[in-house]
PDB file of C-alpha atoms in Angstrom:
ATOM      1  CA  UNK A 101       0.000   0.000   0.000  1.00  0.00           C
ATOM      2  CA  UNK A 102       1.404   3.765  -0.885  1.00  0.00           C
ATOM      3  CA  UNK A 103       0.648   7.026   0.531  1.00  0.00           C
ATOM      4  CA  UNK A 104       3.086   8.604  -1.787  1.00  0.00           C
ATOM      5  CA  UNK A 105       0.211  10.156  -4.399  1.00  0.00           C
ATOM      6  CA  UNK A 106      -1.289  11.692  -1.351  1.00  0.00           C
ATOM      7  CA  UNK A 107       2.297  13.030  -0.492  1.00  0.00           C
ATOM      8  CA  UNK A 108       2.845  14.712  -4.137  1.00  0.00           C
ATOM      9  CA  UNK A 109      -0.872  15.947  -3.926  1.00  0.00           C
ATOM     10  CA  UNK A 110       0.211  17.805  -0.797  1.00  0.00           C
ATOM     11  CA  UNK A 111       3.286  19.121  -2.104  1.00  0.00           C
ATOM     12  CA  UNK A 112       1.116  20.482  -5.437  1.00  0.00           C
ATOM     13  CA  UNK A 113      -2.005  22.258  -3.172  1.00  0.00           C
ATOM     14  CA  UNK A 114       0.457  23.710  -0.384  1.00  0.00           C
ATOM     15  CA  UNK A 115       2.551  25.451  -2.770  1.00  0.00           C
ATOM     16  CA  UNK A 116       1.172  29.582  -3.304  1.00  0.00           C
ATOM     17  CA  UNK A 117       0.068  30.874  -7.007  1.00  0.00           C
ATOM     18  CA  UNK A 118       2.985  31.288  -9.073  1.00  0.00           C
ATOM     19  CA  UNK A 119       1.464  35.317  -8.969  1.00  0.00           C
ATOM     20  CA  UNK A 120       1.529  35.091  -5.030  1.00  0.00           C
ATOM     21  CA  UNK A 121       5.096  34.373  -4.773  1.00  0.00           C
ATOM     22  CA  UNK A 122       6.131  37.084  -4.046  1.00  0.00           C
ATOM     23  CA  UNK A 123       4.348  38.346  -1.220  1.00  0.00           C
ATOM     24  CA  UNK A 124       3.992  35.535   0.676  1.00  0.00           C
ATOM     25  CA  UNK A 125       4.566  31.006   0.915  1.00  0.00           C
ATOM     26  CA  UNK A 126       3.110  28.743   2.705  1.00  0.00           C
ATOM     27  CA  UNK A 127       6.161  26.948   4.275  1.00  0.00           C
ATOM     28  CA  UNK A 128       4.781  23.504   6.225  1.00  0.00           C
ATOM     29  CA  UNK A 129       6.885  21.600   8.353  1.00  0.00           C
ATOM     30  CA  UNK A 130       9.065  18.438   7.180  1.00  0.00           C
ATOM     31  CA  UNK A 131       7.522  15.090   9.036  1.00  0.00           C
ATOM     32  CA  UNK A 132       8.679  15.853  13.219  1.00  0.00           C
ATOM     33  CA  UNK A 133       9.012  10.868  13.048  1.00  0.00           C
ATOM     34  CA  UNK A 134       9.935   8.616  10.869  1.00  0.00           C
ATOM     35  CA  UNK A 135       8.706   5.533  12.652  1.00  0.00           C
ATOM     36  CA  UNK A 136       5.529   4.643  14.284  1.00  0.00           C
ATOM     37  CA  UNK A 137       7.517   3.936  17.862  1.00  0.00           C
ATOM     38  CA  UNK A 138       8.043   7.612  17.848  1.00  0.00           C
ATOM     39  CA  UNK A 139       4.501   8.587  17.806  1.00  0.00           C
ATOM     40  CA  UNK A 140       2.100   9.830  21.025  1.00  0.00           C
ATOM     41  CA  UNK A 141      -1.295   8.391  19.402  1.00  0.00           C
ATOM     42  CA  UNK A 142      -4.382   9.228  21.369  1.00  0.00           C
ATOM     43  CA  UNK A 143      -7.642   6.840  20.181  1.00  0.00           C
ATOM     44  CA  UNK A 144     -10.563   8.131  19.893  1.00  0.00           C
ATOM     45  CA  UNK A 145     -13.100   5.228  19.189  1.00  0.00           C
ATOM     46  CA  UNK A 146     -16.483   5.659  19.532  1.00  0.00           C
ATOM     47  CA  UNK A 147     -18.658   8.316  21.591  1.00  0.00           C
ATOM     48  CA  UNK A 148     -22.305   8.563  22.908  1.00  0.00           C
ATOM     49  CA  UNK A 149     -23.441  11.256  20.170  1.00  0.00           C
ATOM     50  CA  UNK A 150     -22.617   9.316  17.074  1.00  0.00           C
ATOM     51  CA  UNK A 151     -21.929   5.941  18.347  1.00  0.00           C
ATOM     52  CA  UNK A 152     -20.092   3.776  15.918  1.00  0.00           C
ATOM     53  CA  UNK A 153     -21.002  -0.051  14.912  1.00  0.00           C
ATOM     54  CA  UNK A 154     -19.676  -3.159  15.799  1.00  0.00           C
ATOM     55  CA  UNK A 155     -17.329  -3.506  13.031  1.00  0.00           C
ATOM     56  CA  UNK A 156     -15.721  -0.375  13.336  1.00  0.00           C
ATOM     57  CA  UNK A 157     -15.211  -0.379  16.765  1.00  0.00           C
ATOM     58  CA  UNK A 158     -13.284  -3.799  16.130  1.00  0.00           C
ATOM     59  CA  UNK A 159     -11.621  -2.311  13.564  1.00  0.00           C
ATOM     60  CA  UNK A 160     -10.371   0.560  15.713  1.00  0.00           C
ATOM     61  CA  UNK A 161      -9.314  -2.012  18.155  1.00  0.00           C
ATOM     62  CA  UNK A 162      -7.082  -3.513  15.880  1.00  0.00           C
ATOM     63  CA  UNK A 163      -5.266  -0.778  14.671  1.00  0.00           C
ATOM     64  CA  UNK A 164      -4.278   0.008  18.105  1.00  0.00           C
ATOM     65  CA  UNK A 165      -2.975  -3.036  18.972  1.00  0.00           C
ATOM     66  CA  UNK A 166      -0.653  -2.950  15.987  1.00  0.00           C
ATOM     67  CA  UNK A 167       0.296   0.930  16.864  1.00  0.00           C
ATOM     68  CA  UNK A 168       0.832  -0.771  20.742  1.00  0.00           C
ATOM     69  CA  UNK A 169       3.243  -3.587  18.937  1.00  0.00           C
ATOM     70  CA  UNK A 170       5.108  -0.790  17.113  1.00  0.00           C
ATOM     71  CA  UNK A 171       5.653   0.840  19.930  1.00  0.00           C
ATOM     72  CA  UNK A 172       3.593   3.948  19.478  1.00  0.00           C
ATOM     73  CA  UNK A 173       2.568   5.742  22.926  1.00  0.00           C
ATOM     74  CA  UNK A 174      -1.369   5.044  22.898  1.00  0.00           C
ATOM     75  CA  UNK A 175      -3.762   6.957  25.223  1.00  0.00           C
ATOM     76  CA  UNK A 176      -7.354   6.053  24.394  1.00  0.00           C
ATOM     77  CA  UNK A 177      -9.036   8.075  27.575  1.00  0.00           C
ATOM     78  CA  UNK A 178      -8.890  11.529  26.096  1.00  0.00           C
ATOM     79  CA  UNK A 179     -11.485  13.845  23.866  1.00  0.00           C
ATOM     80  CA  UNK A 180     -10.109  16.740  22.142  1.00  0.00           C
ATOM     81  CA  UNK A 181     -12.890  18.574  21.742  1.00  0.00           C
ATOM     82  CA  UNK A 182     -16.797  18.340  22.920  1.00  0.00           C
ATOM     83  CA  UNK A 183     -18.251  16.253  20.177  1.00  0.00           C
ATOM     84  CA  UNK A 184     -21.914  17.747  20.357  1.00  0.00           C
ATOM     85  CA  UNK A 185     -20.496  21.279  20.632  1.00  0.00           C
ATOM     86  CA  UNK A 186     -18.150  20.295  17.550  1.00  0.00           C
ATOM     87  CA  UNK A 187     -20.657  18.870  15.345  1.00  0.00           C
ATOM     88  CA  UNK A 188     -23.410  21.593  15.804  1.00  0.00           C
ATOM     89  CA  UNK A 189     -20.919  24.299  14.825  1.00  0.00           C
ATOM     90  CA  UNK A 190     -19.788  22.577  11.746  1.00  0.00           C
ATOM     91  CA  UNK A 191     -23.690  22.558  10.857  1.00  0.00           C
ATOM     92  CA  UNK A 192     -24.301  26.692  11.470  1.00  0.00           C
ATOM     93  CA  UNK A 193     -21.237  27.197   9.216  1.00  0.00           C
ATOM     94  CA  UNK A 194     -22.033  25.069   6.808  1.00  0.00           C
ATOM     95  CA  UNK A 195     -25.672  26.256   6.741  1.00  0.00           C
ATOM     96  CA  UNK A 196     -24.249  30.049   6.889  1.00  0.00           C
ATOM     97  CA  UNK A 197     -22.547  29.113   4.091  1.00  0.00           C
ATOM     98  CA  UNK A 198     -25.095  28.032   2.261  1.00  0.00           C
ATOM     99  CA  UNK A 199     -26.848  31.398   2.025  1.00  0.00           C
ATOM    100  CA  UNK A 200     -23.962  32.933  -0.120  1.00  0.00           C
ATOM    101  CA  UNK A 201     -25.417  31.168  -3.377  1.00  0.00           C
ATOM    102  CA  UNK A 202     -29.274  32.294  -2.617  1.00  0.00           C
ATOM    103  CA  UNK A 203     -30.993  34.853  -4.229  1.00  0.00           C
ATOM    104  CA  UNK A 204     -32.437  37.730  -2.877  1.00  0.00           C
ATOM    105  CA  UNK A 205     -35.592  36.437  -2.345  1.00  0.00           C
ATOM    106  CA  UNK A 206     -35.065  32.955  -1.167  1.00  0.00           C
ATOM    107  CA  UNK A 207     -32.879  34.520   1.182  1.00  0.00           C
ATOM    108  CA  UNK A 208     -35.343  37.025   2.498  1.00  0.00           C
ATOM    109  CA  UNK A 209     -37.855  34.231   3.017  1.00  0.00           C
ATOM    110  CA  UNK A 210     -35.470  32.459   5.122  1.00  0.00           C
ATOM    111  CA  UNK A 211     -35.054  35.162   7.215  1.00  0.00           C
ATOM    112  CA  UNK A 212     -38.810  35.496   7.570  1.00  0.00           C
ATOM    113  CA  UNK A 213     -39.409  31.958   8.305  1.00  0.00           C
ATOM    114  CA  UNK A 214     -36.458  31.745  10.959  1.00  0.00           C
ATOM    115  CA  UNK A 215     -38.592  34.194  12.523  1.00  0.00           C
ATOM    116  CA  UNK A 216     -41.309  31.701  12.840  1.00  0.00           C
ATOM    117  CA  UNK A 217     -39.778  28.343  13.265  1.00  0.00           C
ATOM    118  CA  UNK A 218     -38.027  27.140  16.788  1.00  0.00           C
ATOM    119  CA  UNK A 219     -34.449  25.483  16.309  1.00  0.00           C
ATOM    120  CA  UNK A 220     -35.685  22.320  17.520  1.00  0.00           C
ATOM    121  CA  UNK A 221     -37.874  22.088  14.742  1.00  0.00           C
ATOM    122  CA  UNK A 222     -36.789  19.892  12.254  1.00  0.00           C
ATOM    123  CA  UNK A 223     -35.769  22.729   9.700  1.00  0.00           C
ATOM    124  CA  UNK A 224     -34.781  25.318  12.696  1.00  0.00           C
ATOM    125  CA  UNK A 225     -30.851  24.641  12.592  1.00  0.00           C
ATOM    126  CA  UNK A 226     -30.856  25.383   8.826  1.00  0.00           C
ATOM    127  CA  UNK A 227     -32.938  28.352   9.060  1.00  0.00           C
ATOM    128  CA  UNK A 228     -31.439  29.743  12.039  1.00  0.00           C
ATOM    129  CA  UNK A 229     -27.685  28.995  11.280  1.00  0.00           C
ATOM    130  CA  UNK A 230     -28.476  31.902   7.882  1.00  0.00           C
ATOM    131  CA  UNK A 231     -26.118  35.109   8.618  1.00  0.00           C
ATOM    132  CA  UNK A 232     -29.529  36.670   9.863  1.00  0.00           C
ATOM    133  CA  UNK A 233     -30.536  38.166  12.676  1.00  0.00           C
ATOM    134  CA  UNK A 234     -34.215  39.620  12.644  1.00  0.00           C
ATOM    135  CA  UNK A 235     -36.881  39.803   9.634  1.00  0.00           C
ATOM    136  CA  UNK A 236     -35.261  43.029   8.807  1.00  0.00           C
ATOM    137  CA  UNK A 237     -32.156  42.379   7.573  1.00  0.00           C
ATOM    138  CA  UNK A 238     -28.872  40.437   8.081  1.00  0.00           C
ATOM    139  CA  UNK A 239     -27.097  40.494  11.049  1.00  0.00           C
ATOM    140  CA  UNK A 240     -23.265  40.539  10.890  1.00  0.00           C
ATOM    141  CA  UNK A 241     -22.433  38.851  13.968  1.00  0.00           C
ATOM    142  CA  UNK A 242     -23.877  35.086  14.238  1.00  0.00           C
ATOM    143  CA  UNK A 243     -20.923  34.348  11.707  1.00  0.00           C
ATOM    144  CA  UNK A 244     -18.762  36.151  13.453  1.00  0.00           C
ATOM    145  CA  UNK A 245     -19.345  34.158  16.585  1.00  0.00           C
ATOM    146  CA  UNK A 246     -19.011  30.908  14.863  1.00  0.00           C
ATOM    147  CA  UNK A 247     -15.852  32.173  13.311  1.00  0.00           C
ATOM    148  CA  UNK A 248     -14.779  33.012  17.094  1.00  0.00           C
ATOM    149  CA  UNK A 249     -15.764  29.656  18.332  1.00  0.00           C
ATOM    150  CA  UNK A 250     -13.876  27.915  15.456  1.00  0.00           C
ATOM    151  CA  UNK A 251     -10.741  29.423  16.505  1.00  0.00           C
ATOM    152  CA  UNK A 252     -11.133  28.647  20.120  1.00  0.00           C
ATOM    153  CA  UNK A 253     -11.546  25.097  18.788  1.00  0.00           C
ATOM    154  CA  UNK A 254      -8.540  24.824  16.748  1.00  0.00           C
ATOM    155  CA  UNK A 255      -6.359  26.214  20.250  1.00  0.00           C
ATOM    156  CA  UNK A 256      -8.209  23.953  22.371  1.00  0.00           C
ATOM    157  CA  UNK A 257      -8.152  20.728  20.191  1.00  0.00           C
ATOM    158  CA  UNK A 258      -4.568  20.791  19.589  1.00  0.00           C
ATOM    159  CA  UNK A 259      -3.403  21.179  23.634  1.00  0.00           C
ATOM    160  CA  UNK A 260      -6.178  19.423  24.611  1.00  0.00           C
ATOM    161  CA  UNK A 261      -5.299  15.944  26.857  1.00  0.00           C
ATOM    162  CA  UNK A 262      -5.761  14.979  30.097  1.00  0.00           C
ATOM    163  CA  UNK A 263      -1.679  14.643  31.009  1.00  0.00           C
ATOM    164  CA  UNK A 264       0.448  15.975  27.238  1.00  0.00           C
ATOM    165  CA  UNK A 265      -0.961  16.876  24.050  1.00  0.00           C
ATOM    166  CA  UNK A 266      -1.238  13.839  21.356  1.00  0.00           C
ATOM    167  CA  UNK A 267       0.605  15.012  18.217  1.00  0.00           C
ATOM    168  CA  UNK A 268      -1.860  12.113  16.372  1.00  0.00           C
ATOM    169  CA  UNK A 269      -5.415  11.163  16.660  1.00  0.00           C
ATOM    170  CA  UNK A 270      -7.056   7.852  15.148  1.00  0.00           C
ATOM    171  CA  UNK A 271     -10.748   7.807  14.678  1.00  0.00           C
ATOM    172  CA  UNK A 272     -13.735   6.394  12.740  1.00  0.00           C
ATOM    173  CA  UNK A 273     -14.443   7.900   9.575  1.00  0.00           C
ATOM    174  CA  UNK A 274     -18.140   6.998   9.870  1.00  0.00           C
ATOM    175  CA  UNK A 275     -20.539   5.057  12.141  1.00  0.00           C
ATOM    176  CA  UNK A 276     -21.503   1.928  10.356  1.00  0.00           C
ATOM    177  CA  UNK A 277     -20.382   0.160   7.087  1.00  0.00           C
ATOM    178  CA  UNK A 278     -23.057  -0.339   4.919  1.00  0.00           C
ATOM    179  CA  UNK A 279     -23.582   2.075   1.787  1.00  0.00           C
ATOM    180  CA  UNK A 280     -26.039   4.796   3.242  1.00  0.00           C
ATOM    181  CA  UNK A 281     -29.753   5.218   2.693  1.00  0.00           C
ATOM    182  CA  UNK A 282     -32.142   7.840   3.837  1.00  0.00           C
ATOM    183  CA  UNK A 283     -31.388   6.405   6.881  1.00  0.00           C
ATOM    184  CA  UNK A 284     -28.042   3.963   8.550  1.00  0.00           C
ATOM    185  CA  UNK A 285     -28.949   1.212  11.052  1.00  0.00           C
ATOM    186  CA  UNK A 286     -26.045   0.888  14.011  1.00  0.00           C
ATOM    187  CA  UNK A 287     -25.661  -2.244  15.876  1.00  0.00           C
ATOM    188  CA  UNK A 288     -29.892  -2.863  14.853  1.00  0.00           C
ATOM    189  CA  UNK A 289     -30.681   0.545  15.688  1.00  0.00           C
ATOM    190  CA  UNK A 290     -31.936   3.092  13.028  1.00  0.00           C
ATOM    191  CA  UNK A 291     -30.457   6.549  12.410  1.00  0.00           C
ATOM    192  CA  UNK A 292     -30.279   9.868  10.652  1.00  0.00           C
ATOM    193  CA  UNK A 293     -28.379   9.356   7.599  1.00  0.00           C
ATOM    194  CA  UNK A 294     -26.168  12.407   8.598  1.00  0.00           C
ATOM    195  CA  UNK A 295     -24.979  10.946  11.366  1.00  0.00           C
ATOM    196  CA  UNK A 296     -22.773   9.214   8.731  1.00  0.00           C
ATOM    197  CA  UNK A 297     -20.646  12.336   8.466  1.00  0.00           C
ATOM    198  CA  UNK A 298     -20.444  13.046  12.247  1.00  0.00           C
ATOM    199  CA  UNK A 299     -16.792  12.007  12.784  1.00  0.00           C
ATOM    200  CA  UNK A 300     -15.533  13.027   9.254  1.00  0.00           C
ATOM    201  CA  UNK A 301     -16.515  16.892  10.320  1.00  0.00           C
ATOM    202  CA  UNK A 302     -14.564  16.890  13.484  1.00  0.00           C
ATOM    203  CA  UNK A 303     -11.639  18.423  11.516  1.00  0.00           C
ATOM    204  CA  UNK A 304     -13.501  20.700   9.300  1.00  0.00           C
ATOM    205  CA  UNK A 305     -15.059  23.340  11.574  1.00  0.00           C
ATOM    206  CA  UNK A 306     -11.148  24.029  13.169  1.00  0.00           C
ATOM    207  CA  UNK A 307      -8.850  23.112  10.278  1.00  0.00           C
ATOM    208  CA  UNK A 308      -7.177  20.392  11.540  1.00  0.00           C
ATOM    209  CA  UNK A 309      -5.199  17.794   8.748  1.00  0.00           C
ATOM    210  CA  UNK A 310      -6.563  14.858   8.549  1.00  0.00           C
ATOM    211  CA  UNK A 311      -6.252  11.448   6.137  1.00  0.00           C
ATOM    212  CA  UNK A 312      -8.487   8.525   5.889  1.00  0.00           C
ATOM    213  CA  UNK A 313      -6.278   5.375   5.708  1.00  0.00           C
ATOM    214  CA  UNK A 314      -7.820   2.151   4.293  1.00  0.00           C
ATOM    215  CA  UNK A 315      -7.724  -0.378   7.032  1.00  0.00           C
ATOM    216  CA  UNK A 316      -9.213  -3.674   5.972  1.00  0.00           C
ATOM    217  CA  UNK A 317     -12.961  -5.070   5.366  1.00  0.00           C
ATOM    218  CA  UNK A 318     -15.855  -6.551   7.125  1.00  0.00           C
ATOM    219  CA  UNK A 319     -17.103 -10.067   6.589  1.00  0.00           C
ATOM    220  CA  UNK A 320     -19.195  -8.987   4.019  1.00  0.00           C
ATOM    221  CA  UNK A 321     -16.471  -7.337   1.887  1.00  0.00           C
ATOM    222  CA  UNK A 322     -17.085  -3.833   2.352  1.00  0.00           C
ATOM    223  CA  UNK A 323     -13.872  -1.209   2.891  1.00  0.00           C
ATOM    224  CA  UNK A 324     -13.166  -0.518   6.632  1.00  0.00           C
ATOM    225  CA  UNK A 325     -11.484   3.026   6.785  1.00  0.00           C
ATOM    226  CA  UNK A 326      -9.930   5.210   9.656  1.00  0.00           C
ATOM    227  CA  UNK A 327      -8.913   9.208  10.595  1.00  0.00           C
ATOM    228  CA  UNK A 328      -5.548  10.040  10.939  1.00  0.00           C
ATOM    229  CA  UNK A 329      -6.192  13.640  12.506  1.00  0.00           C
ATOM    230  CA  UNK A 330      -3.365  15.870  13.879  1.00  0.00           C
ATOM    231  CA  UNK A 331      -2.536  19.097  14.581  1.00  0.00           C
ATOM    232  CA  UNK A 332      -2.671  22.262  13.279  1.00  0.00           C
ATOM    233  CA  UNK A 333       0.018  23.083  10.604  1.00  0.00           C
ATOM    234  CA  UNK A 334       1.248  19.303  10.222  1.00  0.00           C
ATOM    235  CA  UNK A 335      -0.260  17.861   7.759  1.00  0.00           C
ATOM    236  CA  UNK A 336       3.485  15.995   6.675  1.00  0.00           C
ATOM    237  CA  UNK A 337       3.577  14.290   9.912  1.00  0.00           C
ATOM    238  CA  UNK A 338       0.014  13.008   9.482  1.00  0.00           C
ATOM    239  CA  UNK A 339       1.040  11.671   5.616  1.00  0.00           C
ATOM    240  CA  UNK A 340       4.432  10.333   7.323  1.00  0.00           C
ATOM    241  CA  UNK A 341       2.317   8.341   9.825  1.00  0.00           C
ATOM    242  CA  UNK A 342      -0.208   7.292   7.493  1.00  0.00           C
ATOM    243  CA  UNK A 343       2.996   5.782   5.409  1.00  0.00           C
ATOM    244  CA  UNK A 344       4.245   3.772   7.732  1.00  0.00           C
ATOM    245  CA  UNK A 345       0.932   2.430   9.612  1.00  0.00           C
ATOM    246  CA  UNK A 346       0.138   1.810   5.699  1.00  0.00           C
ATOM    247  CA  UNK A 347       2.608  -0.660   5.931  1.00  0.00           C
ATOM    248  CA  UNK A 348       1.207  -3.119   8.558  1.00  0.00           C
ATOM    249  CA  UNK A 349      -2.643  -3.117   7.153  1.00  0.00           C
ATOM    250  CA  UNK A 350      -3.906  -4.889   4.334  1.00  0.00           C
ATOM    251  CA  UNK A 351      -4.239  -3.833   0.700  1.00  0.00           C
ATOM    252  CA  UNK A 352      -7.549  -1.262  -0.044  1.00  0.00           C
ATOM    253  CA  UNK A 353     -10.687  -2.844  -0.734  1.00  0.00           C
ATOM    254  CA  UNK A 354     -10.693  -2.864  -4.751  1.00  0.00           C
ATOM    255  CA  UNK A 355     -13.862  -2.786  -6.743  1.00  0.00           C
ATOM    256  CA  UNK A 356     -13.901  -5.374  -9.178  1.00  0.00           C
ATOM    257  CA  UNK A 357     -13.368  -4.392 -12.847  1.00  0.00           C
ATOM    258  CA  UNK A 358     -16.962  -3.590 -14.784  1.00  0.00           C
ATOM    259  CA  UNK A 359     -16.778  -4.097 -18.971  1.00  0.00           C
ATOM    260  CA  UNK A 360     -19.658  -2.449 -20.943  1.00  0.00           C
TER     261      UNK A 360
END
């Protein structure tokens, strides 16, 4: 298995316009190990708000143990960030967001119905996550609060441990295996279909790196996947581990070949 398309990819989106040059770079950090015995590797299996199936839990267990046999320093008793807290503000940006593409009107008639709908309704966090603050107009500072609660994120997430900060975290990349319907089942329980995305948008909201690593299959045959997430700024140590844990999993799921 090679991570070394993902590691030219990198090098390619990091690098500034050719007409930005020269004002400014962006200037990343080399990989800080070379070897998985070198790494402080906090897990971060499963959680109460988007609990996680059987199969991926296993799977999570098994990727520690062969971090453990490397040698990697494991911790799997710490959060770095509030998981609720983290997945609600990924939703108001992303619904803030949203609004930049409306049109005048639709926009206005989101601001009127916000006005009119509760957030626990079922289309209140859209409609109340809008850059708007009253039925008269926008109001500049909802995004700017989210913007401010990002950035307390990012600063809290990468310090955050219970005894020294984990330069790596290894999570799920979703909660069950099955392709997703309208809805996923769990361990025989039923559940939004957007709780599929929970754990993928811990990173996005405070611009963490992160890389999904193929890590084996289920019974069944379908791909078993999991988060490399690290800190702010060092996204080469992330590839660097993903390289060499790489090493000790199995080859990717491959789809067989289709002819027309």
């Amino acid at each position: 298995m090679s991570t070394r398309p993902a590691a030219r990819l990198d090098y390619a989106l990091a690098a500034s316009r050719s007409q930005d040059r020269a004002g400014w770079k962006i200037d990343l950090s080399a990989p800080t190990k070379s070897k998985l015995s070198e790494f402080r590797v906090g897990i971060w299996a499963d959680h109460l708000y988007c609990h996680v199936d059987a199969d991926t839990r296993a799977l999570l267990q098994h990727v520690t143990g062969l971090l453990r046999t490397a040698g990697a320093d494991i911790d799997d008793s710490t959060e770095p960030v509030d998981f609720a807290e983290s997945d609600k503000l990924f939703q108001r940006l992303m619904y803030a967001t949203s609004s930049a593409t409306a049109t005048d009107a639709a926009f206005a008639a989101d601001v009127e119905a916000a006005q009119k709908i509760p957030v626990a309704d079922p289309s209140g966090p859209f409609l109340h996550s809008r850059p708007c603050g009253t039925a008269t107009g926008v109001s500049p500072t909802r995004p700017a609060r989210s913007s401010e609660a990002r950035g307390r994120r990012t600063s809290r997430s990468t310090t955050s441990s219970s005894r020294r900060p984990r330069p790596l975290w290894l999570s799920p990349i979703k909660t069950s295996t099955p392709p997703p319907q309208r809805h996923i089942t769990v361990d025989g329980q039923k559940r939004s279909f957007y709780d599929q995305t929970g754990w993928l948008n811990l990173t996005s909201p405070v611009g963490l790196p992160s890389l999904v690593l193929p890590a084996g299959r289920t019974d069944a045959g379908l791909p078993l996947s999991v988060q490399i997430i690290g800190p702010y700024l060092v996204d080469r140590t992330v590839l660097e581990a993903a390289k060499q844990l790489a090493n000790r999993l199995p080859s990717p799921v491959r789809p067989p070949a289709f002819s027309v």
